[in-house]
Structure formats: C-alpha cells, structure tokens
Coordinates of C-alpha atoms in Angstrom, one line a residue:
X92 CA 0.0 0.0 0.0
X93 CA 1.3 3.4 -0.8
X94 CA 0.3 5.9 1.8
X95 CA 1.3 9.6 1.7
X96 CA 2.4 10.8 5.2
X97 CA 1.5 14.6 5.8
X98 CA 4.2 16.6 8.2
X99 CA 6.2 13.9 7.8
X100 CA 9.8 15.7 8.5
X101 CA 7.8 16.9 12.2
X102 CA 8.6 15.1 15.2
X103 CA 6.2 12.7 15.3
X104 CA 5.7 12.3 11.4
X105 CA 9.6 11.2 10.7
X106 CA 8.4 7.9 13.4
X107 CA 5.5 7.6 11.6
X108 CA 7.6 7.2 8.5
X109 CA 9.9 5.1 9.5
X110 CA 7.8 2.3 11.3
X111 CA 5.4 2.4 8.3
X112 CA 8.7 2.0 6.2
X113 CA 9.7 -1.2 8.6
X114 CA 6.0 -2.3 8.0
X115 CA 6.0 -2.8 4.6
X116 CA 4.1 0.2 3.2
X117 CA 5.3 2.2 0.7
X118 CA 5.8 5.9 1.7
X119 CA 5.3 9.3 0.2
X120 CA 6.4 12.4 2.5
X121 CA 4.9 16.1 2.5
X122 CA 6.1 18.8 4.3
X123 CA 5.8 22.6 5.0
X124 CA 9.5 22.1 5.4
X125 CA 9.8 21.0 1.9
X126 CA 7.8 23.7 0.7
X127 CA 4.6 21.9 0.4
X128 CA 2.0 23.2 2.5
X129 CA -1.8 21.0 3.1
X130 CA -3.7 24.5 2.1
X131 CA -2.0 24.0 -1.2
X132 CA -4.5 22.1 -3.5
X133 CA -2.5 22.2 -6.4
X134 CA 0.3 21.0 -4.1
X135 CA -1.5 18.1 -3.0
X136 CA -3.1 17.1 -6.5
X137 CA 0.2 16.4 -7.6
X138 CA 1.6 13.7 -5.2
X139 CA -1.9 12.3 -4.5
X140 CA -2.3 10.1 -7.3
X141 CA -1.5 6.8 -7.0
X142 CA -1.4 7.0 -3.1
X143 CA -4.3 5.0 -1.1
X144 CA -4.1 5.9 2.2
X145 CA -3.5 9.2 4.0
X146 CA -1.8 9.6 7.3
X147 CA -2.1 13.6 8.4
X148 CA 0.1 14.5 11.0
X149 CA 0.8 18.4 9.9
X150 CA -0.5 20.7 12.4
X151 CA 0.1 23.9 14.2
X152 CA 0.8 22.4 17.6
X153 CA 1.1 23.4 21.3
X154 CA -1.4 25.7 23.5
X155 CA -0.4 28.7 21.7
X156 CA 0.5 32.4 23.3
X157 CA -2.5 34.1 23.1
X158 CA -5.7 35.2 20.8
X159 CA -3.2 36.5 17.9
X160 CA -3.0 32.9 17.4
X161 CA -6.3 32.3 16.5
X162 CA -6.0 32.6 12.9
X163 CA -2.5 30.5 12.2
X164 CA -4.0 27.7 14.3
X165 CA -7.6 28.1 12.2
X166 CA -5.8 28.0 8.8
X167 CA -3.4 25.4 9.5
X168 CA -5.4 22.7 11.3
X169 CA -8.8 23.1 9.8
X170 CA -9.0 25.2 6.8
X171 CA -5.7 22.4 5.7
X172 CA -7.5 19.5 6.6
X173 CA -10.4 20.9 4.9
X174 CA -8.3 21.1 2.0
X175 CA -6.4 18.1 2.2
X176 CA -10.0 16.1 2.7
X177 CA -11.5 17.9 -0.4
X178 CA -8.4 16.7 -2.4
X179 CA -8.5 13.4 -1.3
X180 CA -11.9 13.0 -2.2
X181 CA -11.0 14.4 -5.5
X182 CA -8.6 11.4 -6.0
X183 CA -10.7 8.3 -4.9
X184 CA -8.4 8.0 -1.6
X185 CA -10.8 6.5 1.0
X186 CA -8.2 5.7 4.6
X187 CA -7.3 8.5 6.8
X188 CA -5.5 8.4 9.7
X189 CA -5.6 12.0 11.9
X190 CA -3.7 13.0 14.4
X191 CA -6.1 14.1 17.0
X192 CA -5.0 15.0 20.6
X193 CA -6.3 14.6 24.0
X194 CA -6.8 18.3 24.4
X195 CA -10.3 17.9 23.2
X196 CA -11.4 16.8 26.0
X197 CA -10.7 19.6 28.2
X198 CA -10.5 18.8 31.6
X199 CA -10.2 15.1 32.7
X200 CA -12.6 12.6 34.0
X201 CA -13.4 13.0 38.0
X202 CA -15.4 11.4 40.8
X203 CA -17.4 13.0 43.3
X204 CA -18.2 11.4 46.2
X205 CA -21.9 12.6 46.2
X206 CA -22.8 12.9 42.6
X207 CA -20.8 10.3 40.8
X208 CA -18.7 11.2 37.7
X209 CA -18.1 14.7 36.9
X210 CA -17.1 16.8 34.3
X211 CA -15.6 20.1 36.1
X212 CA -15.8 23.4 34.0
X213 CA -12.4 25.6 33.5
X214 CA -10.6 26.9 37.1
X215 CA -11.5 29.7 38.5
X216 CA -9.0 32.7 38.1
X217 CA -9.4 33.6 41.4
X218 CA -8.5 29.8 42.8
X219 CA -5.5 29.5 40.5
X220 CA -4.1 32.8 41.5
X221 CA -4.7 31.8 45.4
X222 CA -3.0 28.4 44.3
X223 CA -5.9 26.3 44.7
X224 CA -5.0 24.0 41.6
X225 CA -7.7 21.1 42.0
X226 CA -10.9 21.3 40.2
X227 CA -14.5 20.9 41.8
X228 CA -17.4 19.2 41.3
X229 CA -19.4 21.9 39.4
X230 CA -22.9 20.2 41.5
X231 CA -22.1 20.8 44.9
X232 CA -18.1 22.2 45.1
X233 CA -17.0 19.0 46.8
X234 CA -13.3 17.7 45.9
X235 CA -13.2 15.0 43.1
X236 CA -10.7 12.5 42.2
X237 CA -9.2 12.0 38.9
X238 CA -10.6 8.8 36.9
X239 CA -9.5 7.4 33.5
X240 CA -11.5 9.0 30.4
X241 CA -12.7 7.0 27.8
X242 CA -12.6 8.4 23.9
X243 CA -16.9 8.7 24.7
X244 CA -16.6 11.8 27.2
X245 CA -17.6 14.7 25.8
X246 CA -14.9 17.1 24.2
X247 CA -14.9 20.3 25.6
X248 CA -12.0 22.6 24.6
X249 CA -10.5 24.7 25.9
X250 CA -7.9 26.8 23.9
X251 CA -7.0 27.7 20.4
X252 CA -4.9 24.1 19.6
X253 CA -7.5 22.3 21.0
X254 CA -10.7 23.4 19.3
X255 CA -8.8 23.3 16.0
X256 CA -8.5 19.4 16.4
X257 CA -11.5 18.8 17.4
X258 CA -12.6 20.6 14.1
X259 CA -10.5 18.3 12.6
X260 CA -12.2 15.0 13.9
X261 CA -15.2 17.1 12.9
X262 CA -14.3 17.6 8.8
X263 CA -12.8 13.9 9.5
X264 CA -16.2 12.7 10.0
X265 CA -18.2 14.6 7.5
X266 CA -15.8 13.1 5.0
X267 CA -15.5 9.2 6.1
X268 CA -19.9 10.0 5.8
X269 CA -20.0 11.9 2.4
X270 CA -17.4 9.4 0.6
X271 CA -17.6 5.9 2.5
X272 CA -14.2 6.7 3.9
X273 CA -12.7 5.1 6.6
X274 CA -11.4 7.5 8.9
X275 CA -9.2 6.7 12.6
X276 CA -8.2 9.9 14.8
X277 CA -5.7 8.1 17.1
X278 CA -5.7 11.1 20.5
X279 CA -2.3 11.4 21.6
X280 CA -1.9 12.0 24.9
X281 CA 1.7 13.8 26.4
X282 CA 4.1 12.3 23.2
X283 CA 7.9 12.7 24.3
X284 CA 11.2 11.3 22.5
X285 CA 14.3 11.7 20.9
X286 CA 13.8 14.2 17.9
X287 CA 11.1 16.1 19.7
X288 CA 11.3 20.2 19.3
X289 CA 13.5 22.4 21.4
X290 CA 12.2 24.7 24.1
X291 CA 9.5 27.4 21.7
X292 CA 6.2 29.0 23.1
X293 CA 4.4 25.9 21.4
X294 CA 6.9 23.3 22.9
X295 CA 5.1 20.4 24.9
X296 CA 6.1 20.3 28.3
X297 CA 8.8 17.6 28.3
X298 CA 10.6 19.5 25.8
X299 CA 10.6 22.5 27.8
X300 CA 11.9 20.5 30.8
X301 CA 14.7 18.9 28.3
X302 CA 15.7 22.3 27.1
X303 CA 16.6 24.1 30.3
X304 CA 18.5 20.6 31.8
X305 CA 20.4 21.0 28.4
X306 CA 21.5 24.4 29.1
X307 CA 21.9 23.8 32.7
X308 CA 18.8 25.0 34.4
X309 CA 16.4 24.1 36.6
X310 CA 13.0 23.0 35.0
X311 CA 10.1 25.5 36.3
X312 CA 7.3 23.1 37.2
X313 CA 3.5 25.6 36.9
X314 CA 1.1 25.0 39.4
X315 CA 2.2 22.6 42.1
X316 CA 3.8 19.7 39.9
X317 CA 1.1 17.2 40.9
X318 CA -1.0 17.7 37.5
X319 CA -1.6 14.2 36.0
X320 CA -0.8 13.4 32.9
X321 CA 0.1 10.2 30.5
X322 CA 3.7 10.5 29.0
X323 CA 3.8 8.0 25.8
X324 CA 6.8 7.3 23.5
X325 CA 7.0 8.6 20.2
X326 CA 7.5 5.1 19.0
X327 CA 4.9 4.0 20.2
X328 CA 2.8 6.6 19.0
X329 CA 4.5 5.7 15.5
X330 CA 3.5 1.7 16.1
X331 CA -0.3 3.1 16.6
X332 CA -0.1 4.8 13.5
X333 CA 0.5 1.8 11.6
X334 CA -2.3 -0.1 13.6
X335 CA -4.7 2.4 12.6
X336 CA -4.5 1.6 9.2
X337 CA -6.3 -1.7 9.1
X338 CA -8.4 0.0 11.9
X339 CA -11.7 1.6 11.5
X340 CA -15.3 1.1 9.3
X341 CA -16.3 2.7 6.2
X342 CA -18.4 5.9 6.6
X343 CA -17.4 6.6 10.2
X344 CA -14.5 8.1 12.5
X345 CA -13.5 5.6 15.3
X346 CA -11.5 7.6 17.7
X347 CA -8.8 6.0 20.2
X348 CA -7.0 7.2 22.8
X349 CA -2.8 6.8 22.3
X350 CA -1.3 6.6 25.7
X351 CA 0.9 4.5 28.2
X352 CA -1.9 3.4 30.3
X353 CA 0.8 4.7 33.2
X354 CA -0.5 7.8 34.0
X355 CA 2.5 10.4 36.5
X356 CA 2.6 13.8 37.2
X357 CA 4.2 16.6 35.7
X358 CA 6.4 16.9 39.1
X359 CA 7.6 13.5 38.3
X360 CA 8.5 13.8 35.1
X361 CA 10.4 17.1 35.7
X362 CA 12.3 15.2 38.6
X363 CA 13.0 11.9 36.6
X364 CA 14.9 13.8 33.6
X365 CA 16.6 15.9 36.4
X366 CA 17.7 12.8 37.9
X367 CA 18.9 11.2 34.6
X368 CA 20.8 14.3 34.0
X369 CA 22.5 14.9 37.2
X370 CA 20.3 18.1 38.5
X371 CA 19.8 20.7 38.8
X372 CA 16.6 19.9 40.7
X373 CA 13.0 21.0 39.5
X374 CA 11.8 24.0 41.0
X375 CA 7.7 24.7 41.5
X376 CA 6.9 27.9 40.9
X377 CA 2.9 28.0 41.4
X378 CA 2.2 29.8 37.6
X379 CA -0.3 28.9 36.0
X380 CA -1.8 29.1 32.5
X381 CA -5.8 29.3 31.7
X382 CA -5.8 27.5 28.8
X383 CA -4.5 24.0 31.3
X384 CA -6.1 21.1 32.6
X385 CA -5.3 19.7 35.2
X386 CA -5.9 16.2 34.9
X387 CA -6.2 14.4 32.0
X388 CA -5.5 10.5 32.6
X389 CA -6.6 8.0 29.4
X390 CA -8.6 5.0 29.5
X391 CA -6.5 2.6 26.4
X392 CA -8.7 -0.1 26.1
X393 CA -10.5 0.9 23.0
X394 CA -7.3 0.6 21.2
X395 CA -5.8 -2.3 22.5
X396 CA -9.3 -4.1 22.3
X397 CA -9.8 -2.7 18.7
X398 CA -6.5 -1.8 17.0
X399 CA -4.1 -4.3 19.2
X400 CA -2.6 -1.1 20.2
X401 CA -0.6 -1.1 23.5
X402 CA 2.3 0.5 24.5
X403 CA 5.5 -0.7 24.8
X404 CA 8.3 2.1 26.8
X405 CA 7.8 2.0 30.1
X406 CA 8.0 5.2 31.9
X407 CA 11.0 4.9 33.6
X408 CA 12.7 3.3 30.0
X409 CA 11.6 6.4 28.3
X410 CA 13.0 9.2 30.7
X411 CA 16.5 7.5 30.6
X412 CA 16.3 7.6 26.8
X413 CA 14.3 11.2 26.3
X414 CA 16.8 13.0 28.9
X415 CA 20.2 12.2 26.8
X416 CA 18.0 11.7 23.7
X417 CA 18.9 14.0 20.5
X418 CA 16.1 17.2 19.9
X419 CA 15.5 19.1 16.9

C-alpha cells in the first residue's frame, strides 16, 4: 500500500515514516519544510495520485501564546485539513489516519463522592491565583478525584490548539460520511522522544523540561507539579499509526486514545529527567496558564481491544532515553 504521510519531516511524522517503512508500506512524504503546505491544493493534486491511504500528521501544535494565534492555528489545522480532505476525495483515496489530541477533552474525568462522575468546568482565576489548583465538582463544590477517560466523554476545549483538532475529527467525519471513507483519529496523549522540538512557546512540556536541563537550568514546574498526565513514546505513537490503518469502518471516525496506560505527574516527570541528567533539581513555581487542565488521565482499552494497540516504553525506559535523547 502506498500511503502519503502529511508533516512527515515533524517530530512525530519522521516515526511515523519510519515504522510504516519497517511495516511494509510504501511511503510518500509532504512537508511545510519541503515547501509543500496541506492549504495548497495544487500541491497536494500532484503527489496524491497513486497514493491509497492518507496519514495527516501536519498541524500547528502546542497551547499557543494568546488570541493572535487564533488565525495561524484556524488555517493550518482546519482550513488544511479541509483542503487536504476535499483533495482526497478528488482522487478516490478512502483511509485517513488523523492525528487528533487529548486536548479535546478539556478537563479530565473526576469522581465525586456525592454525585458520581463529573465533568468540572475551567478553574476559577481567582482559585488559580490563590493556588488552589484542583478542580470541583461543578454540583455541589466538593473535591473530586481523577478517573480514566474514555474516547466517549464529551470534548470540551478549551484553547486555540484544542478546538482546532476537534474541528479536525469534525471535517474527518463529515468526509468518512459523504465518501464511505474510513477514517481513525488516534488522540495522543503527552508524546515525548528523541527528535522532539526544542524549548518554543508551542513546545510540549517535556521538551521545555529537556531544554533548560540541556543548558543547565532548573526545570520550572507551573502550578504545584502534581498535575496528571500520560507521557507516551514517540515510538509507540508511531506503532499506533501503523495499527490504525487496518483500523476503523467505512463511513465513520472511530477515535482511540494513544497513551501509556501509566498515568504520572508533571512533578515526576520534571524530577525523573533531572535525575537522569545529574540536576539541577526542579523548581515549583505556582504559575499557572488558563488555557490548562489539570488532569487528563486516558482509558486505552478501546485501542488495545480494537487496534491491538498497547504501548510498549515504560515510563521509567523512556526518561532514561528522552533525557540524553537528540532534539530538533
């Protein structure tokens, strides 16, 4: 099968390429940094032919800086899969694999002791300021506990990055319905490993962490370090990727959750690098950004039941590797 891999010079695209490349398929690149861009039809008309499966992993990524963002992430994420979708269709391609992300979500699953499962709405300003990080139930204002979430919560997003994937799953959808498509949006959860970005205001956390051991700084944990999180390799995420393609029905998106199933905080994760590299120790400094959850811990079944998905790196593998590990 030949299969045309979208961002596939990006951080998580060049895995992609190279474990479907060890599986057999036959792979076409495309990339902003080759001067091909998804909003260009033209672009895309020329190496679509021939190509039966689609794998889009170009996207604007990270949380962004603020509302002057808006636009960039808009026309990247789903004005370019708009166009990328439109060209497939053009061409008789009927498998997509998106990259989706757990950010659609919003905040995680949570259990209250009085009301059951609850879905808590974005933090007060005034509690994050006062450093009282931990959501409520949004019924009676009791303390909740975080639960796994499955890919059947309801999304709810909550900045720029986030509600431009979910548009994505959205066009996704209408396509896989309009063409008999078969369509797979594979939500990565907290995606670390060697080749990932350097330290940029749309850097993912680890990075950032990775960046200022590198230079010999402390890594400045927001909030009090205890947010939950699941860290999974990028070869992993790659091996999903590959699963995904036999994955899925005609006419419909199946979604899946891409994580470890070993959910840690952020404070561990700052403190395991640190440790890897010699110091210097992590320091909390009680920031805060609105556009954050604060826990966001994945249920994998689905894929493992559906895709034989599971993951493989181990936390504790993964943070030896990722803190000597090369970055782009």
């Amino acid at each position: 099968m030949r299969v045309l891999v979208t961002g596939s010079a990006g951080f998580i695209g060049s895995h992609v390429v190279e474990a479907l490349e060890e599986a057999g398929y036959h792979v076409t690149g495309f990339d902003l940094r080759k001067g091909q861009d998804v909003r260009d039809a033209a672009a895309l008309d020329r190496v679509l032919p021939g190509v039966e499966a689609v794998v889009h992993q170009a996207a604007k990524v990270g949380l962004g800086v603020d509302v002057a963002d808006l636009p960039e992430y808009t026309s990247v994420n789903a004005y370019g899969t708009a166009v990328l979708l439109a060209a497939m269709a053009g061409h008789g391609i009927g498998r997509l694999v998106l990259a989706s992300s757990m950010v659609v979500y919003g905040e995680g699953d949570y259990e209250c002791p009085r009301h059951g499962r609850a879905r808590p709405g974005p933090r007060a300003v005034t509690d994050l300021a006062q450093g009282r990080f931990e959501p409520r139930c949004p019924r009676c204002g009791s303390s909740v506990a975080p639960v796994t979430i499955g890919e059947d919560a309801p999304a709810d997003p909550r900045n720029a990055y986030a509600t431009t994937k979910l548009a994505q799953e959205h066009l996704a959808a209408n396509w896989a319905r309009e063409t008999g498509g078969t369509a797979v949006a594979l939500r990565y959860h907290n995606v670390y490993g060697p080749r990932m970005p350097r330290d940029t205001p749309y850097s993912g956390v680890a990075a950032i962490f990775r960046s200022a051991l590198e230079a010999g700084r402390a890594p400045r944990v927001f909030e009090d370090g205890r947010q939950r999180r699941d860290f999974v390799h990028v070869r992993d995420v790659a091996r999903a990727n590959v699963a995904a393609l036999s994955g899925g029905a005609p006419g419909s998106l199946a979604t899946y959750n891409i994580a470890s199933g070993e959910p840690h905080t952020v404070g561990e994760m700052a403190a395991a690098l640190a440790s890897e590299r010699g110091g210097p120790d992590p320091v909390l400094t009680g920031e805060y950004r609105l556009g954050d959850v604060r826990h966001i811990v994945a249920s994998p079944g689905r894929a493992a039941g559906e895709l034989g998905f599971r993951a493989r790196t181990t936390f504790a593998e993964g943070m030896k590797e990722f803190a000597e590990a090369p970055l782009a």
